[in-house]
Each structure stands twice: as structure tokens, then as C-alpha cells.
CSV table of C-alpha atoms and ligand atoms in Angstrom, one decimal:
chain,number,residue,atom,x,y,z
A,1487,UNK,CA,0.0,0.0,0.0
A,1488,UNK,CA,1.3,3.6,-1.2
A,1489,UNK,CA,1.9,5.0,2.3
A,1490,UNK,CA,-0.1,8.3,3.3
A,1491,UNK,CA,1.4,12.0,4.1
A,1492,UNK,CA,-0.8,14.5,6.0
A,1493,UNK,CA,0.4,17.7,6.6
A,1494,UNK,CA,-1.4,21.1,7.3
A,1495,UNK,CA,-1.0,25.1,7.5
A,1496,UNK,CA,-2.9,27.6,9.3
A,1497,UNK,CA,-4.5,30.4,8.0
A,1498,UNK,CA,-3.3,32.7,10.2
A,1499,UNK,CA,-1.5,35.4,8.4
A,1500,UNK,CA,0.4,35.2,5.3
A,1501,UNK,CA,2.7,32.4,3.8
A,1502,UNK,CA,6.1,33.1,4.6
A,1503,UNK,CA,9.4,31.6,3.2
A,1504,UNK,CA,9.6,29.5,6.2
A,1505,UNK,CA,6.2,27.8,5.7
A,1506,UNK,CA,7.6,27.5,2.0
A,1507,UNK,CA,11.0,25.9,3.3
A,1508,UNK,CA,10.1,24.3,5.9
A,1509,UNK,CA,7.0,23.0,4.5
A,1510,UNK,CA,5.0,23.4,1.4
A,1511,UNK,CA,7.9,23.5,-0.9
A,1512,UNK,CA,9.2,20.1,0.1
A,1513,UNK,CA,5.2,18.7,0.2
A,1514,UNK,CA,5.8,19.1,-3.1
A,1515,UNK,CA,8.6,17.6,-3.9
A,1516,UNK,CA,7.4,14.5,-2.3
A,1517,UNK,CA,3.8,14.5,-3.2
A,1518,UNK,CA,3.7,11.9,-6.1
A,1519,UNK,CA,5.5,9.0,-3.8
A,1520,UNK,CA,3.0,9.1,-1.5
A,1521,UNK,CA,-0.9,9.3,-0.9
A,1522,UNK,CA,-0.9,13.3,-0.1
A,1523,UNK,CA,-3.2,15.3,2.0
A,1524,UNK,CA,-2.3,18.7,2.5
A,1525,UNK,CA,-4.7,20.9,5.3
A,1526,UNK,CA,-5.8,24.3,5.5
A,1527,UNK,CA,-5.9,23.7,9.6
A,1528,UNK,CA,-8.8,26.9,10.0
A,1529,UNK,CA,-10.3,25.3,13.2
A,1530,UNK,CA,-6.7,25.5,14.1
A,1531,UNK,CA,-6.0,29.3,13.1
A,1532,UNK,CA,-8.9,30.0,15.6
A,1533,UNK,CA,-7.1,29.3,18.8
A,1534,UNK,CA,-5.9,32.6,18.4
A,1535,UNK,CA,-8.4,35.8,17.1
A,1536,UNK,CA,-8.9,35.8,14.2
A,1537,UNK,CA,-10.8,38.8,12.1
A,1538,UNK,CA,-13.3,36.6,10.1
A,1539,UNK,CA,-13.4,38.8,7.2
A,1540,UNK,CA,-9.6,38.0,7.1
A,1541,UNK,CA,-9.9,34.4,8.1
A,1542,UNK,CA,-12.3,33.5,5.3
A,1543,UNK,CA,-10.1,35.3,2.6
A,1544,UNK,CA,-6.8,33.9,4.1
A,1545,UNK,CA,-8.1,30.3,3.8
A,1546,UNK,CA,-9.0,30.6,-0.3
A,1547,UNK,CA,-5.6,32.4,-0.7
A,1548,UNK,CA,-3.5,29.8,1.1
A,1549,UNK,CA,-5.6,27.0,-0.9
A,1550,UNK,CA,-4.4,29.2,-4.2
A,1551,UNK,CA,-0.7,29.0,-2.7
A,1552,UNK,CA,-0.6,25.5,-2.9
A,1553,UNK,CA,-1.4,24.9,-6.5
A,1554,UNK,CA,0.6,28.1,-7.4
A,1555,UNK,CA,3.5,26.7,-5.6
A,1556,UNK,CA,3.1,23.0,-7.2
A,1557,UNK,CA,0.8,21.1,-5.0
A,1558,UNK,CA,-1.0,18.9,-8.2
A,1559,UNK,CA,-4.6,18.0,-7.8
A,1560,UNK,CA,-4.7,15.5,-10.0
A,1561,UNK,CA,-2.8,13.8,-7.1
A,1562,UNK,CA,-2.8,15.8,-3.8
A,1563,UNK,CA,-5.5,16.3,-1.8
A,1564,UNK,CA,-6.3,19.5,-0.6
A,1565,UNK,CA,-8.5,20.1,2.6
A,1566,UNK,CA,-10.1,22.6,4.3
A,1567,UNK,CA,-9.9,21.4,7.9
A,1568,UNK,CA,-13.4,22.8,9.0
A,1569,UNK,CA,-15.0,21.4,6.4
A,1570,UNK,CA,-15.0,17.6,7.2
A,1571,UNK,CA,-16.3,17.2,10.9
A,1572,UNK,CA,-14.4,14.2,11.6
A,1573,UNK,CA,-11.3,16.4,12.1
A,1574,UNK,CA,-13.8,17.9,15.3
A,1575,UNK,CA,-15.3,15.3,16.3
A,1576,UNK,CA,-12.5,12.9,16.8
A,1577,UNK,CA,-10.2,16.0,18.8
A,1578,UNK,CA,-13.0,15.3,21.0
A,1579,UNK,CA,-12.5,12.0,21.6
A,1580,UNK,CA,-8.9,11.8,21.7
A,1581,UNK,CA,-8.9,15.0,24.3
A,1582,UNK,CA,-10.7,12.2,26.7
A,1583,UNK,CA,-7.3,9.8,26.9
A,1584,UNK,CA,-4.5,13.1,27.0
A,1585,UNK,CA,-3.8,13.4,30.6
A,1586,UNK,CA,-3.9,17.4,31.1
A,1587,UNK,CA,0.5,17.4,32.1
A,1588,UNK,CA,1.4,16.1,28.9
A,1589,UNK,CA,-0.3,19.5,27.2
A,1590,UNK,CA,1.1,21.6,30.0
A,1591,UNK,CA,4.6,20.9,28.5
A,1592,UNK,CA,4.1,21.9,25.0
A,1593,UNK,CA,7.0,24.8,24.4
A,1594,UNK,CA,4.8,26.6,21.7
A,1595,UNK,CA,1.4,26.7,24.3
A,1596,UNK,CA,3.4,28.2,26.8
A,1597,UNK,CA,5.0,31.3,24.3
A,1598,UNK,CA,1.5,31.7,22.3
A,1599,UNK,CA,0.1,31.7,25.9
A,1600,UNK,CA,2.3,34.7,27.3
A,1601,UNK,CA,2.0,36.6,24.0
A,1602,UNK,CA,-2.6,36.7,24.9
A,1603,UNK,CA,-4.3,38.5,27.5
A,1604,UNK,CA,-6.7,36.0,27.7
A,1605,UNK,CA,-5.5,32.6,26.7
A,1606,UNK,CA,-8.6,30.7,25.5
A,1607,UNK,CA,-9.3,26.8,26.2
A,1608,UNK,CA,-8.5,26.1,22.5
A,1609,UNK,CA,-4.9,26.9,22.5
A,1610,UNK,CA,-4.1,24.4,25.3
A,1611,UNK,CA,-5.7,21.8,23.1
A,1612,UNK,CA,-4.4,23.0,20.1
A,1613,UNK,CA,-2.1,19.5,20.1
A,1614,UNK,CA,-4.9,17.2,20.3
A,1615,UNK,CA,-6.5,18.8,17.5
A,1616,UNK,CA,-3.4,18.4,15.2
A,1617,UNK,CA,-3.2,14.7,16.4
A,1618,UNK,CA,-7.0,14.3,15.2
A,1619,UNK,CA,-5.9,15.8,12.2
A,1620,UNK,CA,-3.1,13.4,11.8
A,1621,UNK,CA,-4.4,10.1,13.3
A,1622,UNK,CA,-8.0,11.0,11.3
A,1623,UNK,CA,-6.0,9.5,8.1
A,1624,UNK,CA,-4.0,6.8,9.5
A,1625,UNK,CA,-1.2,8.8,8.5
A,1626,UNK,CA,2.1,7.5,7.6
A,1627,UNK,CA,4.1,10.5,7.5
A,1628,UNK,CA,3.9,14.0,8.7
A,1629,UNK,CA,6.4,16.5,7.1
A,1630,UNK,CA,6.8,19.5,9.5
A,1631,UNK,CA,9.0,22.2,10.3
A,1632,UNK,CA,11.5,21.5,13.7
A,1633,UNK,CA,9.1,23.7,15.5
A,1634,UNK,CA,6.2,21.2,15.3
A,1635,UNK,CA,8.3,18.2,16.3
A,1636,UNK,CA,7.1,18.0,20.1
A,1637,UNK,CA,3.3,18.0,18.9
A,1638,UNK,CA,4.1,15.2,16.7
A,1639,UNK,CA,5.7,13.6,19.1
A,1640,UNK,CA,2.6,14.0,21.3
A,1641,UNK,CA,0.3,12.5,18.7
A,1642,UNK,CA,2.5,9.6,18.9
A,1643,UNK,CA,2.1,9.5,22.3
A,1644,UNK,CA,-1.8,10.2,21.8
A,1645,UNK,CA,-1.9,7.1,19.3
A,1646,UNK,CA,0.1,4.8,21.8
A,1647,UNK,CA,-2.3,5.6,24.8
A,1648,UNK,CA,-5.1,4.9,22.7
A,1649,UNK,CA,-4.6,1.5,21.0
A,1650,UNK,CA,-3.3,0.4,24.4
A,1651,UNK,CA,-6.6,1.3,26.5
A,1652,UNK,CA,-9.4,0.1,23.6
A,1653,UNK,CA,-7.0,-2.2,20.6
A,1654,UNK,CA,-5.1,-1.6,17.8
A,1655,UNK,CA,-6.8,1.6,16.5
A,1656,UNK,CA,-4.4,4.1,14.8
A,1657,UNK,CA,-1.1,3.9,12.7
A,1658,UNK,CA,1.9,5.1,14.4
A,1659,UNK,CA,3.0,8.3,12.3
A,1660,UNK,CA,6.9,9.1,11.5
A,1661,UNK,CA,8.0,13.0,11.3
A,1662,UNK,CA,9.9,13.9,8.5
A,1663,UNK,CA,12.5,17.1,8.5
A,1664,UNK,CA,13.5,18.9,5.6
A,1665,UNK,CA,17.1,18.4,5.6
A,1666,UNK,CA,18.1,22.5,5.0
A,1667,UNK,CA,15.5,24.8,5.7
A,1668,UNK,CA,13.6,23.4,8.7
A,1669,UNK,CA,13.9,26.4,10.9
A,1670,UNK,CA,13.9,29.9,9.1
A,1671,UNK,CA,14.5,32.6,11.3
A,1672,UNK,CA,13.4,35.9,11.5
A,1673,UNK,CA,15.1,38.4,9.1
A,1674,UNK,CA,14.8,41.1,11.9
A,1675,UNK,CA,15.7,39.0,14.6
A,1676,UNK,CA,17.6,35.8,13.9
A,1677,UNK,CA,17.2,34.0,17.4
A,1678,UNK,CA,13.5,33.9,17.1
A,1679,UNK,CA,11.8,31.8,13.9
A,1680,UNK,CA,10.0,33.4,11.4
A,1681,UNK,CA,6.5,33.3,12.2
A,1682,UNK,CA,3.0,34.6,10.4
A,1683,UNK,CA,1.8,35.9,13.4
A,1684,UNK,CA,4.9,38.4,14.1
A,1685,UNK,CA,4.2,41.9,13.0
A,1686,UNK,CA,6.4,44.6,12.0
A,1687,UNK,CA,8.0,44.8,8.6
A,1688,UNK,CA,11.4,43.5,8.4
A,1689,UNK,CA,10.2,40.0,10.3
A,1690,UNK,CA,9.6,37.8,7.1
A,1691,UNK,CA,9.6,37.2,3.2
A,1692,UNK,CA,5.7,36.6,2.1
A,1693,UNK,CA,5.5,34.6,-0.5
A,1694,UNK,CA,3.4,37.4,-2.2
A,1695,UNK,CA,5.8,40.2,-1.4
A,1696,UNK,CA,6.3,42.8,-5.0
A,1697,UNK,CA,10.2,42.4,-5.4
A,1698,UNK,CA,10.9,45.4,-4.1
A,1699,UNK,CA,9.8,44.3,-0.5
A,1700,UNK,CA,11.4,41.3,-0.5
A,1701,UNK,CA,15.3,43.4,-1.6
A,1702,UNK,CA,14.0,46.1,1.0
A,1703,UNK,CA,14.0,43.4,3.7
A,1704,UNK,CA,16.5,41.0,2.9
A,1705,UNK,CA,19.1,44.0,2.5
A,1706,UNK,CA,17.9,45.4,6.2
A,1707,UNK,CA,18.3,41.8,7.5
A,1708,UNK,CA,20.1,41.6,10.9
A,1709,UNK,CA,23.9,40.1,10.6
A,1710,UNK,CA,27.0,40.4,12.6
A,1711,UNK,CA,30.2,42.6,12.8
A,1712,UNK,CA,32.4,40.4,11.1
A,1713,UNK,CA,34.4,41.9,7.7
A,1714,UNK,CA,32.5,39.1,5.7
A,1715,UNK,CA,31.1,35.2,5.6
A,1716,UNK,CA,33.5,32.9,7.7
A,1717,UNK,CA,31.6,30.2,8.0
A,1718,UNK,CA,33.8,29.1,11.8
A,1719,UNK,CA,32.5,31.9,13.4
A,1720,UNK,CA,29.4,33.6,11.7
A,1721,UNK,CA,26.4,34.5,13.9
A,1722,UNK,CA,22.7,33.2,13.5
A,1723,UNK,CA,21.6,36.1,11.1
A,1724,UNK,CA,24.6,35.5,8.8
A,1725,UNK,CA,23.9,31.7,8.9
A,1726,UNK,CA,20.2,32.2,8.2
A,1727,UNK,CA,20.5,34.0,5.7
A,1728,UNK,CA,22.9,31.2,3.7
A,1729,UNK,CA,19.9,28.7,5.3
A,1730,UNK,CA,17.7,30.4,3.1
A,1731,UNK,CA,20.1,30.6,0.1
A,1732,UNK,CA,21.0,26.6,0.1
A,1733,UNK,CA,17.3,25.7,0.6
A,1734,UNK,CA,16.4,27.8,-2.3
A,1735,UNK,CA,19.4,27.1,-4.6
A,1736,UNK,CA,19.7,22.8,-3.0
A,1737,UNK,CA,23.9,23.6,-3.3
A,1738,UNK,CA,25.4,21.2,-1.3
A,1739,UNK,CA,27.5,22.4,1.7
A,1740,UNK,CA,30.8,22.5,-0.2
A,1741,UNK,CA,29.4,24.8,-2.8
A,1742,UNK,CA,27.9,27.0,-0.1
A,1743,UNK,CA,31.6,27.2,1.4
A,1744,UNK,CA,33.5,27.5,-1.7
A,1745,UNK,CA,31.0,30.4,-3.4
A,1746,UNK,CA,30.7,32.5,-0.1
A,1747,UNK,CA,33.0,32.2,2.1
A,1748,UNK,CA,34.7,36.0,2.7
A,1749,UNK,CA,31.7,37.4,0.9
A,1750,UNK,CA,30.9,40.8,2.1
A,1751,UNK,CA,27.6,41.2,3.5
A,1752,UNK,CA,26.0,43.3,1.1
A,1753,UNK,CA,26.9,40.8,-1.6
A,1754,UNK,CA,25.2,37.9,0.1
A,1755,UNK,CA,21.8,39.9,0.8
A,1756,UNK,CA,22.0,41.2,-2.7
A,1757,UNK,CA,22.3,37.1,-3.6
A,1758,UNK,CA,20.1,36.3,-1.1
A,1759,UNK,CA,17.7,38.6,-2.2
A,1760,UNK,CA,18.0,37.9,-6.0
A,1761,UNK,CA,17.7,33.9,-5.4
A,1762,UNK,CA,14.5,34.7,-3.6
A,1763,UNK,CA,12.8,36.6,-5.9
A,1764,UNK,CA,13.3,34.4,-8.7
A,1765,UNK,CA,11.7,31.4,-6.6
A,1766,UNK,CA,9.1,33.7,-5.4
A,1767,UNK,CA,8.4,35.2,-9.3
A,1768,UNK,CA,6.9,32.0,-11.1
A,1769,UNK,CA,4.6,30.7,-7.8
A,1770,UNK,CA,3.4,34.7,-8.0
A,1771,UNK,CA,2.6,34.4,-11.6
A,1772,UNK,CA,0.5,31.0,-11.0
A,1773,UNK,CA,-1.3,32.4,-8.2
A,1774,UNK,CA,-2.6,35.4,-9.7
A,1775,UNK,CA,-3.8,33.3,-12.6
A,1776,UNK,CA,-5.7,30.8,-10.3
A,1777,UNK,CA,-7.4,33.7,-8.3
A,1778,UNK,CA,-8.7,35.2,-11.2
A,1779,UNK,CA,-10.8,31.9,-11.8
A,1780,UNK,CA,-12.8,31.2,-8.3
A,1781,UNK,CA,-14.4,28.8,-9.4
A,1782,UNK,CA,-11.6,26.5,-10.0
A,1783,UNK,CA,-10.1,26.9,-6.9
A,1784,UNK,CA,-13.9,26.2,-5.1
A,1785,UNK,CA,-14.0,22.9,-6.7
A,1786,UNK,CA,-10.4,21.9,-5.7
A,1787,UNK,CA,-11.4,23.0,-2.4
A,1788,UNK,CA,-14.6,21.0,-2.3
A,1789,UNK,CA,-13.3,17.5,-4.5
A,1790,UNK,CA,-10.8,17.9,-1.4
A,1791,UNK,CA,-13.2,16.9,1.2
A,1792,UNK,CA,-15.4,14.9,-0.8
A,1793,UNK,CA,-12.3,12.7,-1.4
A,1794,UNK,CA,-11.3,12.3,2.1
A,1795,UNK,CA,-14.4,12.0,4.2
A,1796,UNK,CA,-15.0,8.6,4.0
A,1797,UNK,CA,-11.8,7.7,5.3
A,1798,UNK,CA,-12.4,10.4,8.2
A,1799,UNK,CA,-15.8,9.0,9.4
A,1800,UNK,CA,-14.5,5.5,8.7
A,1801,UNK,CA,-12.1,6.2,11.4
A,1802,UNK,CA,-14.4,7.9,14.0
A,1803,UNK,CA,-16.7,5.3,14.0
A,1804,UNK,CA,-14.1,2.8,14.7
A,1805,UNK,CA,-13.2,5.0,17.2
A,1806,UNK,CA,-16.7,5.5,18.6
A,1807,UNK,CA,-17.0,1.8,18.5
A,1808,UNK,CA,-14.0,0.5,20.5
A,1809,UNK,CA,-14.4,3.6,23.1
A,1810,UNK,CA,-18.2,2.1,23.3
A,1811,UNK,CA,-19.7,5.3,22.3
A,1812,UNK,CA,-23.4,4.8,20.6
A,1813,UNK,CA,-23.3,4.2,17.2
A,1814,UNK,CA,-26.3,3.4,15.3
A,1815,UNK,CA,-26.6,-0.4,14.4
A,1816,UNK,CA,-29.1,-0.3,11.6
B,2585,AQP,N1,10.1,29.7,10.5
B,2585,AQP,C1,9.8,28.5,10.0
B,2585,AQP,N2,10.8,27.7,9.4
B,2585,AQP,C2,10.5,26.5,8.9
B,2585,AQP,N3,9.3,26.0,8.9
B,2585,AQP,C3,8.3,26.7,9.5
B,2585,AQP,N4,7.0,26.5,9.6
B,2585,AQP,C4,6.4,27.5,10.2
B,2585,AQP,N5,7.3,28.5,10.5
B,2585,AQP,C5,8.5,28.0,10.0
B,2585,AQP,C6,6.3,25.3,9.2
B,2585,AQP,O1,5.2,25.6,8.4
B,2585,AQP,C7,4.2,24.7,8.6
B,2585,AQP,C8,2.9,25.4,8.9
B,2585,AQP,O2,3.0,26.1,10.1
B,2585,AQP,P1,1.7,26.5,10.9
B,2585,AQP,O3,0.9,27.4,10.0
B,2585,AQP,O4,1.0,25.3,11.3
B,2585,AQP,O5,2.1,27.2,12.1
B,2585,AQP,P2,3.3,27.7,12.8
B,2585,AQP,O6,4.4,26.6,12.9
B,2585,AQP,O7,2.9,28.2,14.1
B,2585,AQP,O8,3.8,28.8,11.8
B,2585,AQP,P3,3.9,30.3,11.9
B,2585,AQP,O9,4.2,30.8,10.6
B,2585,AQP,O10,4.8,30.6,13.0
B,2585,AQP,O11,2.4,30.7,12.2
B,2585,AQP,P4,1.8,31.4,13.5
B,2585,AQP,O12,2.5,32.7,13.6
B,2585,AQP,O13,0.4,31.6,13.1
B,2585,AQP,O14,1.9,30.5,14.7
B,2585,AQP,C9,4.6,23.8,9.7
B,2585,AQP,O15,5.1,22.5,9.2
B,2585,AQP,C10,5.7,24.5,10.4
B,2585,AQP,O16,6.7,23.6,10.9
């Protein structure tokens, strides 16, 4: 059996080139060697306000980003999380066997908690959700970014606790790390990851930035008071900004060394900045073309769940089932 990928993004701002390196760029690389299903988490985005107006345009544009960055229809599934209720409905469930300590250590809870005033029920099961979303498929593999590890490794840990109180239930999924790429930092501040939710300019690449945004922050991009690139003793903007080059560009670490090493600074932003835009340019070109057809991108959206939802409810009633919760006979 062709084994099954599930990953997902959250609507909850816009695309940045650490989603795209650490994430959708390599789902589409690996797409056609596995069953693919690639999530719009929505349910997820809302752990945290969202402006609905916002939320609602955010989800068709990310579902545009996919196909304009390669995600292939044909093949990959795309889902909008809310819209099959399994993904709910078995968070539910699951949130019944995960004892309240293993939630309490989650490292991204505790800074999305201390950034709210009010820190809403949803964020602290925020990992439960993203195992439903995972274990929903009897997925194989889930390709994330480093920062996602622990709530994979949770869902494991979700899965294990499970089949060992009611039977052999879910598959046991494997994370899978891009090998350059998986943590993009912050252009502004190079000890903390690039995140959607980060505001201030200078923080990120969108993947829909107008070239002169991207030069404008990749040239302002914080390094280090060396002459130029030694790669012994760089600090972590210097390094993240050659992260971003070799994920972009695939060199291999000897052609990183060899091409940049003494570089002046200005030189590597202005490569930097260049080898951006011209993997930015083509995904720009394809999403405006899919955009301007809404139609198109409704029926991707809608094929999406109509394609997975039997295997979603075929899972929560086997869940329902061995947890001996009613399910109808007839
Ligand atoms: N900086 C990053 N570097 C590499 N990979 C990253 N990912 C996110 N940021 C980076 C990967 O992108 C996928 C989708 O992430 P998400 O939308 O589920 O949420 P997140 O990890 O919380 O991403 P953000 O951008 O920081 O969003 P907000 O600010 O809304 O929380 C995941 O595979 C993630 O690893």
C-alpha cells in the first residue's frame, strides 16, 4: 500500500518563506510517492483571534498557494480542515485519553500563551487537534517544520495511549524534517523563527511580497560585525540567511563554502535577495492566474473533502466503537 502524508497550515496570516521551506515546498517535492493530503488547519488558526473577514479570505488564498506553488490535484488532496467534521469530532474524543501534564509541557502553548491577555481553552488543546488531524488518516508521515516536532511527538504518544486502552486503532505516524530549511529565522531577529503571526516589517519574506519588498527586507536583515562570511565563526543572522540561500538554490555544503566564504555582506543579501525573488516570481505568476478563476479553486477545495471524508468517518466510527460510544446499528 502507497503509504499516506498528511500535513497542514494555518491560516493565520500570510505564507512566509519558512512555511515554503520548511514546509510546502518540500510537500511538493514529495507528493507523487505518496498518498498526499495537504490541510488548511482553519479550526486551528482560531485558537488565536482571528478577524473573520480575514480568516475566510486567508483560507482561499493559502488553498491558491498550494497549486501556485506546485501542489497537483490531480494527485494531492487538498482540505479545508473545517469542512469535514471528523477532524472535530475525533479532537473530542482523543482529548478524553490526554492526561492534562502532557499539554502543559508543549513549548509553543506556553510562548503563544504569554503573548494573549486571555489565553482561550483552544490553545491548550491545540495538540490534540493536530493529532485528530493526523491520526484522522492513519497517517504515515507528517512532514513539519523543527518547531512542530514535540506536537508530533505528542500525537505519537496520543496514538500509543489509545490503542493500548481500547485495541489496535491508529497507525503510528513518523515525522519527516526537511534536511536545509527546517527552521527559518526571522530576518529582523535571527534568534526567534519566522512566524505569520509576528508583526512589524522586516520580520519575514511573504511569498506574495512585490520584489521590491522582498530586496527592501533582505538587505535590512540583521547580521553580525564580522568583515564578511567565515563560516567558523558567523552568527545566526549571517547563517540564516545562507539557510535560506542553500534551501532555495539545493547547493550542497561544499558549494555554499567555496562560493561564499569571505563574501561581504552586502553581496550575500544582494544574492540572497535575487535567489528569492526568482523562486518567489513563477509561484506569484501562477497564483494570480488561479485567483482570477474562483471557481476553479472552489471545486479543488470542495473535490478535497469529498475525497477524504469517507476515510475520516470511517475512522471515527471505529473509534466511537471501541471507546463504546453509541453508534447506530441499523
Ligand atoms: N520559520 C519556519 N521555518 C521553517 N518551517 C516553518 N513552519 C512555520 N514556520 C517555520 C512550518 O510551516 C508549517 C505550517 O506552520 P503553521 O501554520 O502550522 O504554524 P506555525 O508553525 O505556528 O507557523 P507560523 O508561521 O509561526 O504561524 P503562526 O505565527 O500563526 O503561529 C509547519 O510545518 C511548520 O513547521
Amino acid at each position: 500500500m502507497t503509504p499516506r502524508v498528511l500535513s497542514g497550515i494555518q491560516p493565520s496570516g500570510n505564507l512566509h518563506i519558512g512555511n515554503y521551506l520548511g514546509a510546502l515546498g518540500n510537500w511538493v517535492k514529495m507528493q507523487h510517492d505518496y498518498e498526499s493530503i495537504f490541510c488548511i488547519v482553519d479550526l486551528h488558526a482560531i485558537t488565536v483571534y482571528q478577524k473573520p473577514e480575514e480568516l475566510r479570505a486567508k483560507v482561499r488564498e493559502i488553498a491558491a498557494l498550494f497549486l501556485a506553488a506546485g501542489i497537483d490535484p490531480q494527485h494531492s488532496r487538498i482540505v479545508v480542515q473545517s469542512t469535514v467534521a471528523a477532524h472535530s469530532e475525533l479532537a473530542w474524543l482523543l482529548t478524553c485519553v490526554t492526561p492534562m501534564g502532557w499539554l502543559e509541557r508543549m513549548t509553543q502553548f506556553k510562548a503563544k500563551a504569554a503573548a494573549q491577555e486571555s489565553v482561550g481553552d483552544g490553545l491548550f488543546q491545540y495538540p490534540v487537534l493536530m493529532a485528530a488531524d493526523i491520526l484522522l488518516y492513519q497517517a504515515n508521515i507528517v512532514p513539519v517544520g523543527e518547531d512542530q516536532m514535540q506536537h508530533l511527538e505528542l500525537a505519537r504518544d496520543i496514538a500509543q495511549r489509545f490503542n493500548s486502552l481500547y485495541g489496535e486503532t491508529f497507525t503510528m505516524p513518523a515525522t519527516r524534517l526537511p534536511l536545509v530549511g527546517a527552521r527559518v529565522m526571522g530576518l529582523d531577529d535571527p534568534t526567534a523563527k519566522m512566524s505569520k503571526s509576528a508583526t512589524g516589517s522586516g520580520h519575514a519574506v511573504a511569498l506574495l511580497d512585490p520584489p521590491a519588498t522582498i530586496k527592501k527586507t533582505i538587505m535590512r536583515a540583521t547580521t553580525d560585525s564580522n568583515p564578511g562570511v567565515d563560516f567558523e565563526t558567523m552568527g545566526p543572522g549571517v547563517q540564516n540567511l545562507l539557510n535560506i540561500f542553500q534551501a532555495f538554490s539545493d547547493w550542497t555544503n561544499d558549494q555554499m563554502k567555496a562560493h561564499f566564504t569571505g563574501m561581504r555582506y552586502g553581496d550575500l543579501k544582494k544574492q540572497v535577495t535575487e535567489m528569492t525573488i526568482s523562486k518567489l516570481e513563477p509561484i506569484q505568476k501562477r497564483y494570480a492566474e488561479i485567483v482570477a478563476d474562483p471557481g476553479y479553486l472552489e471545486g479543488i477545495i470542495r473535490a478535497g473533502a469529498d475525497a477524504v471524508r469517507p476515510t475520516a468517518d470511517a475512522t471515527v466510527r471505529l473509534v466511537k466503537e471501541r471507546m463504546g460510544i453509541y453508534t447506530e446499528t441499523a
